Amino acid sequence: MRLHEYQAKHLFRTYGIPVQPDAVVERPEEIPSLSLRYPVVLKAQVLVGGRGKAGGIQLAETPEEAVARARSILGMEIRGERVRKLLVAEAVPIERELYAAFTVDRSARRLAFLASDMGGVDIEEVARTHPDRIHRISVDPFLGFHPFHARQVARRMGLGGEQMVQFTHIVCALYRLTTDLDAELAEINPLAVAERKLVAVDAKVVLDDNARFRHPDLPEDEEATDLERLARQYDLSYVELDGDIAIIGNGAGLVMATLDMVAHYGGRPANFLDVGGGASSEAMRHALDIVLRKPGVRSLFINIFGGITRCDDIARGIVAARPAVPTAIRLVGTNEEEGRRILEEAGIAVFTDPEEAARHAVALARRS
Ligand code: GDP
Ligand code: MN
């Protein structure tokens, strides 16, 4: 889960990483009463990158100008995301732009520290054009990241004296933040040099969703829809799409293959839900409730391969929930006969061939 800049900067402050004084507003009229020094920079709070190029970052010299510019940014759509919040920050006179980040290096199973004296631009761009200007340290999980690592990199970047001290302080704090909060990425781009001081002008933090339960105090996922949040409460993985066929399966691989089959036969999934291994009839009832609450669903496709999951449990859940839309079910595996008997007694047809079931689900969506 990716945090907004204002949320990430809040964490930065907690860890003692210097950021500009700022405030979040949702309406332009709130700006004149903020106690900020001008000029200010107005920054669209969206989770997609490249805000600057899209006009989502603008400088304002006076409160009047800030209000006018805020009107143009709030409500703007940046790469499909509507701007609802604006960060108003005291502008910093940037002399140099650096880059610093901790990220998970999956192939090494370690954190990697990356830094460059060519900040401000896309780091992928720097990696392509000036690979020698990116400095990298693979963090030994037993040793950790220490001030000497930071100083080593600072020296290679040409930072000395007070700037080296500040850089070391900042990146060590960034390392603590990354490990304390189970972040997959903690990035400062640019880390600006302004009036001889280092300031984190931008902040990007991506948290590991699998570790969320360890951090109940961290912000809610603003990207998730209400149904996605509801599914999470029941420990079901649910994702919303924009077609008209609701999909339930067990196991991530099977669900992905089900989506492909539906698309192959010309259907468009409305959503998908993975009830996981060993799903109970209770889980199945919740699953049906969630996928069918999505408006615009015209048919339902349930694709279950019973392993630990028992087909009779699944069948009981389906019968109890009585889906109100035309349904195609493919059910094979453990206790298959019993499952089929329960469904057929309730007047629900069952397929064993997943492709036949997929074709049927697509036909049902067209018909209804
Ligand atoms: P991003 O485009 O979404 O990565 O947003 P950033 O916060 O990184 O801002 C993009 C660019 O805008 C920065 O690299 C700076 O060049 C410029 N910028 C942002 N804030 C300030 C500021 O306070 N002062 C100055 N002079 N430039 C800024
Ligand atoms: Mn940036």
GROMACS .gro file of C-alpha atoms and ligand atoms in nm:
model
  397
    1MET     CA    1   0.000   0.000   0.000
    2ARG     CA    2   0.131   0.336  -0.105
    3LEU     CA    3   0.098   0.635   0.127
    4HIS     CA    4   0.022   0.988   0.017
    5GLU     CA    5   0.307   1.239   0.039
    6TYR     CA    6   0.146   1.414   0.338
    7GLN     CA    7   0.115   1.083   0.526
    8ALA     CA    8   0.473   0.986   0.443
    9LYS     CA    9   0.597   1.329   0.557
   10HIS     CA   10   0.412   1.287   0.883
   11LEU     CA   11   0.614   0.968   0.938
   12PHE     CA   12   0.933   1.149   0.833
   13ARG     CA   13   0.870   1.411   1.105
   14THR     CA   14   0.822   1.138   1.365
   15TYR     CA   15   1.161   0.998   1.269
   16GLY     CA   16   1.334   1.338   1.270
   17ILE     CA   17   1.380   1.370   0.894
   18PRO     CA   18   1.363   1.743   0.806
   19VAL     CA   19   1.067   1.844   0.588
   20GLN     CA   20   0.921   2.186   0.501
   21PRO     CA   21   0.644   2.331   0.722
   22ASP     CA   22   0.317   2.241   0.551
   23ALA     CA   23  -0.058   2.185   0.582
   24VAL     CA   24  -0.321   1.976   0.404
   25VAL     CA   25  -0.632   2.142   0.261
   26GLU     CA   26  -0.938   2.016   0.078
   27ARG     CA   27  -1.079   2.359  -0.012
   28PRO     CA   28  -0.892   2.659  -0.158
   29GLU     CA   29  -1.059   2.897   0.094
   30GLU     CA   30  -0.865   2.729   0.377
   31ILE     CA   31  -0.533   2.856   0.242
   32PRO     CA   32  -0.523   3.225   0.352
   33SER     CA   33  -0.561   3.135   0.720
   34LEU     CA   34  -0.266   2.895   0.719
   35SER     CA   35   0.038   3.026   0.903
   36LEU     CA   36   0.292   2.950   0.631
   37ARG     CA   37   0.561   3.174   0.483
   38TYR     CA   38   0.537   3.257   0.115
   39PRO     CA   39   0.620   3.152  -0.151
   40VAL     CA   40   0.445   2.817  -0.110
   41VAL     CA   41   0.431   2.513  -0.329
   42LEU     CA   42   0.092   2.347  -0.391
   43LYS     CA   43   0.110   1.973  -0.437
   44ALA     CA   44  -0.170   1.744  -0.555
   45GLN     CA   45  -0.202   1.446  -0.319
   46VAL     CA   46  -0.245   1.158  -0.560
   47LEU     CA   47  -0.084   0.816  -0.556
   48VAL     CA   48   0.034   0.821  -0.917
   49GLY     CA   49   0.375   0.955  -1.015
   50GLY     CA   50   0.470   1.243  -1.243
   51ARG     CA   51   0.255   1.503  -1.068
   52GLY     CA   52   0.482   1.787  -1.176
   53LYS     CA   53   0.447   1.720  -1.548
   54ALA     CA   54   0.067   1.689  -1.516
   55GLY     CA   55   0.039   2.037  -1.356
   56GLY     CA   56  -0.019   1.893  -1.009
   57ILE     CA   57   0.270   2.091  -0.853
   58GLN     CA   58   0.261   2.470  -0.866
   59LEU     CA   59   0.439   2.758  -0.696
   60ALA     CA   60   0.248   3.056  -0.553
   61GLU     CA   61   0.395   3.388  -0.432
   62THR     CA   62   0.090   3.518  -0.244
   63PRO     CA   63  -0.219   3.376  -0.068
   64GLU     CA   64  -0.438   3.511  -0.352
   65GLU     CA   65  -0.230   3.334  -0.612
   66ALA     CA   66  -0.228   3.017  -0.399
   67VAL     CA   67  -0.609   3.017  -0.379
   68ALA     CA   68  -0.641   3.065  -0.755
   69ARG     CA   69  -0.391   2.788  -0.829
   70ALA     CA   70  -0.549   2.558  -0.571
   71ARG     CA   71  -0.882   2.598  -0.755
   72SER     CA   72  -0.720   2.468  -1.073
   73ILE     CA   73  -0.551   2.171  -0.904
   74LEU     CA   74  -0.830   2.049  -0.672
   75GLY     CA   75  -1.069   1.838  -0.875
   76MET     CA   76  -0.811   1.794  -1.152
   77GLU     CA   77  -0.765   1.439  -1.273
   78ILE     CA   78  -0.407   1.311  -1.282
   79ARG     CA   79  -0.367   0.984  -1.471
   80GLY     CA   80  -0.722   0.882  -1.379
   81GLU     CA   81  -0.698   0.985  -1.015
   82ARG     CA   82  -0.911   1.277  -0.890
   83VAL     CA   83  -0.728   1.529  -0.667
   84ARG     CA   84  -0.916   1.567  -0.337
   85LYS     CA   85  -0.638   1.691  -0.111
   86LEU     CA   86  -0.368   1.948  -0.156
   87LEU     CA   87  -0.044   1.978   0.039
   88VAL     CA   88   0.057   2.342   0.085
   89ALA     CA   89   0.426   2.361   0.178
   90GLU     CA   90   0.668   2.648   0.230
   91ALA     CA   91   0.875   2.654  -0.089
   92VAL     CA   92   1.240   2.573  -0.051
   93PRO     CA   93   1.510   2.750  -0.257
   94ILE     CA   94   1.658   2.434  -0.406
   95GLU     CA   95   2.029   2.445  -0.496
   96ARG     CA   96   2.089   2.074  -0.555
   97GLU     CA   97   1.863   1.773  -0.579
   98LEU     CA   98   1.981   1.440  -0.435
   99TYR     CA   99   1.814   1.101  -0.416
  100ALA     CA  100   1.802   0.852  -0.128
  101ALA     CA  101   1.592   0.537  -0.080
  102PHE     CA  102   1.566   0.203   0.089
  103THR     CA  103   1.392  -0.064  -0.114
  104VAL     CA  104   1.346  -0.440  -0.092
  105ASP     CA  105   1.584  -0.623  -0.322
  106ARG     CA  106   1.388  -0.946  -0.363
  107SER     CA  107   1.657  -1.137  -0.550
  108ALA     CA  108   1.908  -1.067  -0.271
  109ARG     CA  109   1.641  -1.102   0.002
  110ARG     CA  110   1.773  -0.786   0.156
  111LEU     CA  111   1.710  -0.418   0.175
  112ALA     CA  112   1.909  -0.210  -0.070
  113PHE     CA  113   2.013   0.148  -0.006
  114LEU     CA  114   2.027   0.363  -0.318
  115ALA     CA  115   2.155   0.717  -0.340
  116SER     CA  116   2.244   0.959  -0.615
  117ASP     CA  117   2.356   1.317  -0.659
  118MET     CA  118   2.119   1.334  -0.957
  119GLY     CA  119   1.788   1.362  -0.772
  120GLY     CA  120   1.467   1.525  -0.887
  121VAL     CA  121   1.438   1.315  -1.201
  122ASP     CA  122   1.318   0.959  -1.239
  123ILE     CA  123   1.579   0.732  -1.081
  124GLU     CA  124   1.518   0.474  -1.357
  125GLU     CA  125   1.625   0.744  -1.603
  126VAL     CA  126   1.948   0.806  -1.408
  127ALA     CA  127   2.010   0.431  -1.392
  128ARG     CA  128   1.991   0.419  -1.771
  129THR     CA  129   2.189   0.731  -1.861
  130HIS     CA  130   2.435   0.764  -1.568
  131PRO     CA  131   2.461   0.427  -1.392
  132ASP     CA  132   2.789   0.541  -1.232
  133ARG     CA  133   2.601   0.818  -1.047
  134ILE     CA  134   2.389   0.572  -0.849
  135HIS     CA  135   2.548   0.441  -0.532
  136ARG     CA  136   2.420   0.125  -0.383
  137ILE     CA  137   2.464  -0.069  -0.061
  138SER     CA  138   2.314  -0.410  -0.003
  139VAL     CA  139   2.214  -0.413   0.364
  140ASP     CA  140   2.325  -0.722   0.554
  141PRO     CA  141   2.021  -0.813   0.770
  142PHE     CA  142   2.243  -0.923   1.061
  143LEU     CA  143   2.468  -0.618   1.049
  144GLY     CA  144   2.205  -0.358   0.961
  145PHE     CA  145   2.265  -0.013   0.813
  146HIS     CA  146   2.504   0.209   1.009
  147PRO     CA  147   2.637   0.565   0.995
  148PHE     CA  148   2.961   0.447   0.834
  149HIS     CA  149   2.761   0.311   0.538
  150ALA     CA  150   2.595   0.649   0.497
  151ARG     CA  151   2.927   0.837   0.522
  152GLN     CA  152   3.082   0.608   0.265
  153VAL     CA  153   2.806   0.692   0.017
  154ALA     CA  154   2.807   1.062   0.109
  155ARG     CA  155   3.178   1.078   0.029
  156ARG     CA  156   3.120   0.915  -0.310
  157MET     CA  157   2.848   1.172  -0.381
  158GLY     CA  158   3.083   1.458  -0.301
  159LEU     CA  159   2.915   1.562   0.023
  160GLY     CA  160   3.146   1.677   0.300
  161GLY     CA  161   3.142   1.847   0.639
  162GLU     CA  162   2.803   1.950   0.776
  163GLN     CA  163   2.620   1.807   0.472
  164MET     CA  164   2.772   1.466   0.530
  165VAL     CA  165   2.657   1.479   0.892
  166GLN     CA  166   2.302   1.573   0.789
  167PHE     CA  167   2.289   1.313   0.513
  168THR     CA  168   2.400   1.044   0.759
  169HIS     CA  169   2.138   1.150   1.013
  170ILE     CA  170   1.862   1.149   0.749
  171VAL     CA  171   1.936   0.817   0.584
  172CYS     CA  172   1.987   0.638   0.918
  173ALA     CA  173   1.644   0.768   1.024
  174LEU     CA  174   1.502   0.653   0.690
  175TYR     CA  175   1.647   0.308   0.756
  176ARG     CA  176   1.480   0.292   1.099
  177LEU     CA  177   1.150   0.398   0.946
  178THR     CA  178   1.179   0.131   0.675
  179THR     CA  179   1.249  -0.153   0.915
  180ASP     CA  180   1.018  -0.038   1.199
  181LEU     CA  181   0.718  -0.001   0.970
  182ASP     CA  182   0.786  -0.292   0.733
  183ALA     CA  183   0.811  -0.061   0.433
  184GLU     CA  184   0.884  -0.202   0.088
  185LEU     CA  185   1.006   0.137  -0.023
  186ALA     CA  186   1.099   0.459   0.154
  187GLU     CA  187   1.219   0.717  -0.094
  188ILE     CA  188   1.323   1.083  -0.081
  189ASN     CA  189   1.332   1.237  -0.428
  190PRO     CA  190   1.441   1.506  -0.423
  191LEU     CA  191   1.641   1.530  -0.105
  192ALA     CA  192   1.714   1.898  -0.158
  193VAL     CA  193   2.013   2.106  -0.059
  194ALA     CA  194   1.874   2.449   0.029
  195GLU     CA  195   2.053   2.723   0.222
  196ARG     CA  196   2.319   2.467   0.319
  197LYS     CA  197   2.062   2.236   0.473
  198LEU     CA  198   1.919   1.905   0.353
  199VAL     CA  199   1.539   1.885   0.331
  200ALA     CA  200   1.311   1.603   0.215
  201VAL     CA  201   1.104   1.790  -0.045
  202ASP     CA  202   0.917   1.478  -0.155
  203ALA     CA  203   0.835   1.158   0.035
  204LYS     CA  204   0.725   0.823  -0.093
  205VAL     CA  205   0.651   0.528   0.135
  206VAL     CA  206   0.508   0.193   0.028
  207LEU     CA  207   0.407  -0.039   0.313
  208ASP     CA  208   0.403  -0.417   0.294
  209ASP     CA  209   0.035  -0.520   0.303
  210ASN     CA  210   0.128  -0.856   0.454
  211ALA     CA  211   0.269  -0.681   0.760
  212ARG     CA  212  -0.022  -0.442   0.809
  213PHE     CA  213  -0.158  -0.634   1.107
  214ARG     CA  214   0.156  -0.536   1.297
  215HIS     CA  215   0.080  -0.165   1.251
  216PRO     CA  216  -0.282  -0.093   1.340
  217ASP     CA  217  -0.188   0.273   1.400
  218LEU     CA  218  -0.077   0.337   1.041
  219PRO     CA  219  -0.320   0.509   0.801
  220GLU     CA  220  -0.605   0.320   0.631
  221ASP     CA  221  -0.570   0.218   0.269
  222GLU     CA  222  -0.741   0.500   0.079
  223GLU     CA  223  -0.721   0.313  -0.250
  224ALA     CA  224  -0.942   0.028  -0.133
  225THR     CA  225  -1.314   0.039  -0.209
  226ASP     CA  226  -1.573  -0.025   0.065
  227LEU     CA  227  -1.623  -0.383  -0.056
  228GLU     CA  228  -1.247  -0.444  -0.064
  229ARG     CA  229  -1.228  -0.328   0.298
  230LEU     CA  230  -1.523  -0.550   0.396
  231ALA     CA  231  -1.354  -0.851   0.231
  232ARG     CA  232  -1.037  -0.781   0.425
  233GLN     CA  233  -1.231  -0.804   0.750
  234TYR     CA  234  -1.324  -1.161   0.660
  235ASP     CA  235  -0.967  -1.239   0.545
  236LEU     CA  236  -1.083  -1.282   0.186
  237SER     CA  237  -0.886  -1.130  -0.103
  238TYR     CA  238  -1.120  -0.933  -0.323
  239VAL     CA  239  -1.043  -0.701  -0.615
  240GLU     CA  240  -1.284  -0.484  -0.806
  241LEU     CA  241  -1.283  -0.454  -1.185
  242ASP     CA  242  -1.534  -0.294  -1.420
  243GLY     CA  243  -1.709  -0.574  -1.613
  244ASP     CA  244  -2.032  -0.761  -1.533
  245ILE     CA  245  -1.931  -1.118  -1.436
  246ALA     CA  246  -1.859  -1.180  -1.067
  247ILE     CA  247  -1.590  -1.442  -1.005
  248ILE     CA  248  -1.515  -1.660  -0.704
  249GLY     CA  249  -1.237  -1.917  -0.696
  250ASN     CA  250  -1.006  -2.083  -0.448
  251GLY     CA  251  -0.635  -2.013  -0.480
  252ALA     CA  252  -0.471  -1.717  -0.652
  253GLY     CA  253  -0.354  -1.918  -0.954
  254LEU     CA  254  -0.695  -2.070  -1.020
  255VAL     CA  255  -0.862  -1.731  -0.988
  256MET     CA  256  -0.617  -1.575  -1.238
  257ALA     CA  257  -0.677  -1.860  -1.483
  258THR     CA  258  -1.053  -1.813  -1.436
  259LEU     CA  259  -1.023  -1.444  -1.526
  260ASP     CA  260  -0.829  -1.539  -1.838
  261MET     CA  261  -1.087  -1.797  -1.942
  262VAL     CA  262  -1.372  -1.551  -1.902
  263ALA     CA  263  -1.183  -1.292  -2.106
  264HIS     CA  264  -1.099  -1.558  -2.366
  265TYR     CA  265  -1.468  -1.629  -2.421
  266GLY     CA  266  -1.546  -1.260  -2.454
  267GLY     CA  267  -1.669  -1.189  -2.100
  268ARG     CA  268  -1.566  -0.904  -1.869
  269PRO     CA  269  -1.508  -0.978  -1.499
  270ALA     CA  270  -1.682  -0.739  -1.256
  271ASN     CA  271  -1.455  -0.844  -0.972
  272PHE     CA  272  -1.283  -1.150  -0.831
  273LEU     CA  273  -1.260  -1.306  -0.491
  274ASP     CA  274  -1.026  -1.575  -0.368
  275VAL     CA  275  -1.182  -1.776  -0.084
  276GLY     CA  276  -0.841  -1.936  -0.024
  277GLY     CA  277  -0.751  -2.291   0.075
  278GLY     CA  278  -0.975  -2.478   0.316
  279ALA     CA  279  -1.265  -2.235   0.275
  280SER     CA  280  -1.568  -2.310   0.495
  281SER     CA  281  -1.931  -2.278   0.390
  282GLU     CA  282  -1.932  -1.966   0.609
  283ALA     CA  283  -1.649  -1.809   0.404
  284MET     CA  284  -1.839  -1.901   0.089
  285ARG     CA  285  -2.150  -1.721   0.212
  286HIS     CA  286  -1.951  -1.404   0.286
  287ALA     CA  287  -1.779  -1.435  -0.052
  288LEU     CA  288  -2.110  -1.452  -0.238
  289ASP     CA  289  -2.248  -1.162  -0.040
  290ILE     CA  290  -1.948  -0.944  -0.127
  291VAL     CA  291  -1.912  -1.017  -0.500
  292LEU     CA  292  -2.287  -0.976  -0.562
  293ARG     CA  293  -2.312  -0.643  -0.381
  294LYS     CA  294  -2.119  -0.483  -0.665
  295PRO     CA  295  -2.368  -0.297  -0.885
  296GLY     CA  296  -2.399  -0.412  -1.246
  297VAL     CA  297  -2.319  -0.783  -1.193
  298ARG     CA  298  -2.512  -0.988  -1.453
  299SER     CA  299  -2.377  -1.339  -1.390
  300LEU     CA  300  -2.168  -1.526  -1.139
  301PHE     CA  301  -1.892  -1.779  -1.205
  302ILE     CA  302  -1.775  -2.000  -0.917
  303ASN     CA  303  -1.468  -2.208  -0.996
  304ILE     CA  304  -1.361  -2.441  -0.716
  305PHE     CA  305  -1.093  -2.704  -0.718
  306GLY     CA  306  -1.142  -2.896  -0.394
  307GLY     CA  307  -0.822  -2.996  -0.219
  308ILE     CA  308  -0.822  -2.896   0.144
  309THR     CA  309  -1.139  -2.712   0.049
  310ARG     CA  310  -1.429  -2.959   0.051
  311CYS     CA  311  -1.682  -2.938  -0.231
  312ASP     CA  312  -1.973  -3.022   0.003
  313ASP     CA  313  -1.885  -2.727   0.229
  314ILE     CA  314  -1.875  -2.499  -0.074
  315ALA     CA  315  -2.207  -2.637  -0.202
  316ARG     CA  316  -2.375  -2.579   0.136
  317GLY     CA  317  -2.250  -2.220   0.139
  318ILE     CA  318  -2.387  -2.162  -0.211
  319VAL     CA  319  -2.726  -2.313  -0.130
  320ALA     CA  320  -2.751  -2.110   0.193
  321ALA     CA  321  -2.671  -1.784   0.013
  322ARG     CA  322  -2.897  -1.853  -0.286
  323PRO     CA  323  -2.727  -1.622  -0.537
  324ALA     CA  324  -2.983  -1.392  -0.697
  325VAL     CA  325  -2.804  -1.376  -1.035
  326PRO     CA  326  -2.766  -1.653  -1.297
  327THR     CA  327  -2.476  -1.869  -1.186
  328ALA     CA  328  -2.226  -2.106  -1.350
  329ILE     CA  329  -2.046  -2.340  -1.113
  330ARG     CA  330  -1.749  -2.562  -1.175
  331LEU     CA  331  -1.682  -2.792  -0.884
  332VAL     CA  332  -1.431  -3.080  -0.873
  333GLY     CA  333  -1.210  -3.245  -0.611
  334THR     CA  334  -1.259  -3.354  -0.253
  335ASN     CA  335  -1.619  -3.466  -0.181
  336GLU     CA  336  -1.720  -3.370  -0.532
  337GLU     CA  337  -2.015  -3.612  -0.555
  338GLU     CA  338  -2.165  -3.491  -0.230
  339GLY     CA  339  -2.119  -3.128  -0.337
  340ARG     CA  340  -2.284  -3.191  -0.670
  341ARG     CA  341  -2.574  -3.376  -0.506
  342ILE     CA  342  -2.641  -3.084  -0.268
  343LEU     CA  343  -2.642  -2.832  -0.553
  344GLU     CA  344  -2.849  -3.045  -0.790
  345GLU     CA  345  -3.108  -3.107  -0.520
  346ALA     CA  346  -3.134  -2.731  -0.490
  347GLY     CA  347  -3.182  -2.709  -0.866
  348ILE     CA  348  -2.836  -2.561  -0.942
  349ALA     CA  349  -2.642  -2.706  -1.239
  350VAL     CA  350  -2.276  -2.794  -1.195
  351PHE     CA  351  -1.997  -2.827  -1.451
  352THR     CA  352  -1.676  -3.025  -1.420
  353ASP     CA  353  -1.504  -2.869  -1.723
  354PRO     CA  354  -1.390  -2.515  -1.634
  355GLU     CA  355  -1.402  -2.395  -1.996
  356GLU     CA  356  -1.760  -2.507  -2.041
  357ALA     CA  357  -1.849  -2.329  -1.718
  358ALA     CA  358  -1.670  -2.013  -1.834
  359ARG     CA  359  -1.859  -2.014  -2.166
  360HIS     CA  360  -2.182  -2.062  -1.976
  361ALA     CA  361  -2.106  -1.770  -1.740
  362VAL     CA  362  -2.036  -1.543  -2.038
  363ALA     CA  363  -2.358  -1.653  -2.211
  364LEU     CA  364  -2.557  -1.590  -1.892
  365ALA     CA  365  -2.420  -1.236  -1.863
  366ARG     CA  366  -2.524  -1.162  -2.224
  367ARG     CA  367  -2.869  -1.311  -2.177
  368SER     CA  368  -2.972  -1.146  -1.852
  369GDP     P1  369   0.681   1.450  -0.806
  369GDP     O1  370   0.689   1.516  -0.940
  369GDP     O2  371   0.549   1.385  -0.787
  369GDP     O3  372   0.794   1.358  -0.779
  369GDP     O4  373   0.686   1.570  -0.695
  369GDP     P2  374   0.809   1.639  -0.618
  369GDP     O5  375   0.764   1.678  -0.483
  369GDP     O6  376   0.931   1.553  -0.625
  369GDP     O7  377   0.832   1.772  -0.701
  369GDP     C1  378   0.876   1.770  -0.834
  369GDP     C2  379   0.973   1.883  -0.859
  369GDP     O8  380   0.913   2.008  -0.829
  369GDP     C3  381   1.096   1.877  -0.771
  369GDP     O9  382   1.197   1.794  -0.824
  369GDP     C4  383   1.139   2.023  -0.770
  369GDP    O10  384   1.217   2.050  -0.885
  369GDP     C5  385   1.008   2.098  -0.779
  369GDP     N1  386   0.971   2.141  -0.642
  369GDP     C6  387   0.890   2.078  -0.555
  369GDP     N2  388   0.886   2.144  -0.438
  369GDP     C7  389   0.966   2.252  -0.452
  369GDP     C8  390   1.005   2.359  -0.366
  369GDP    O11  391   0.966   2.371  -0.249
  369GDP     N3  392   1.092   2.452  -0.417
  369GDP     C9  393   1.141   2.444  -0.543
  369GDP     N4  394   1.225   2.537  -0.585
  369GDP     N5  395   1.106   2.345  -0.627
  369GDP    C10  396   1.021   2.250  -0.582
  370MN      MN  397   0.944   1.336  -0.639
   0.00000   0.00000   0.00000
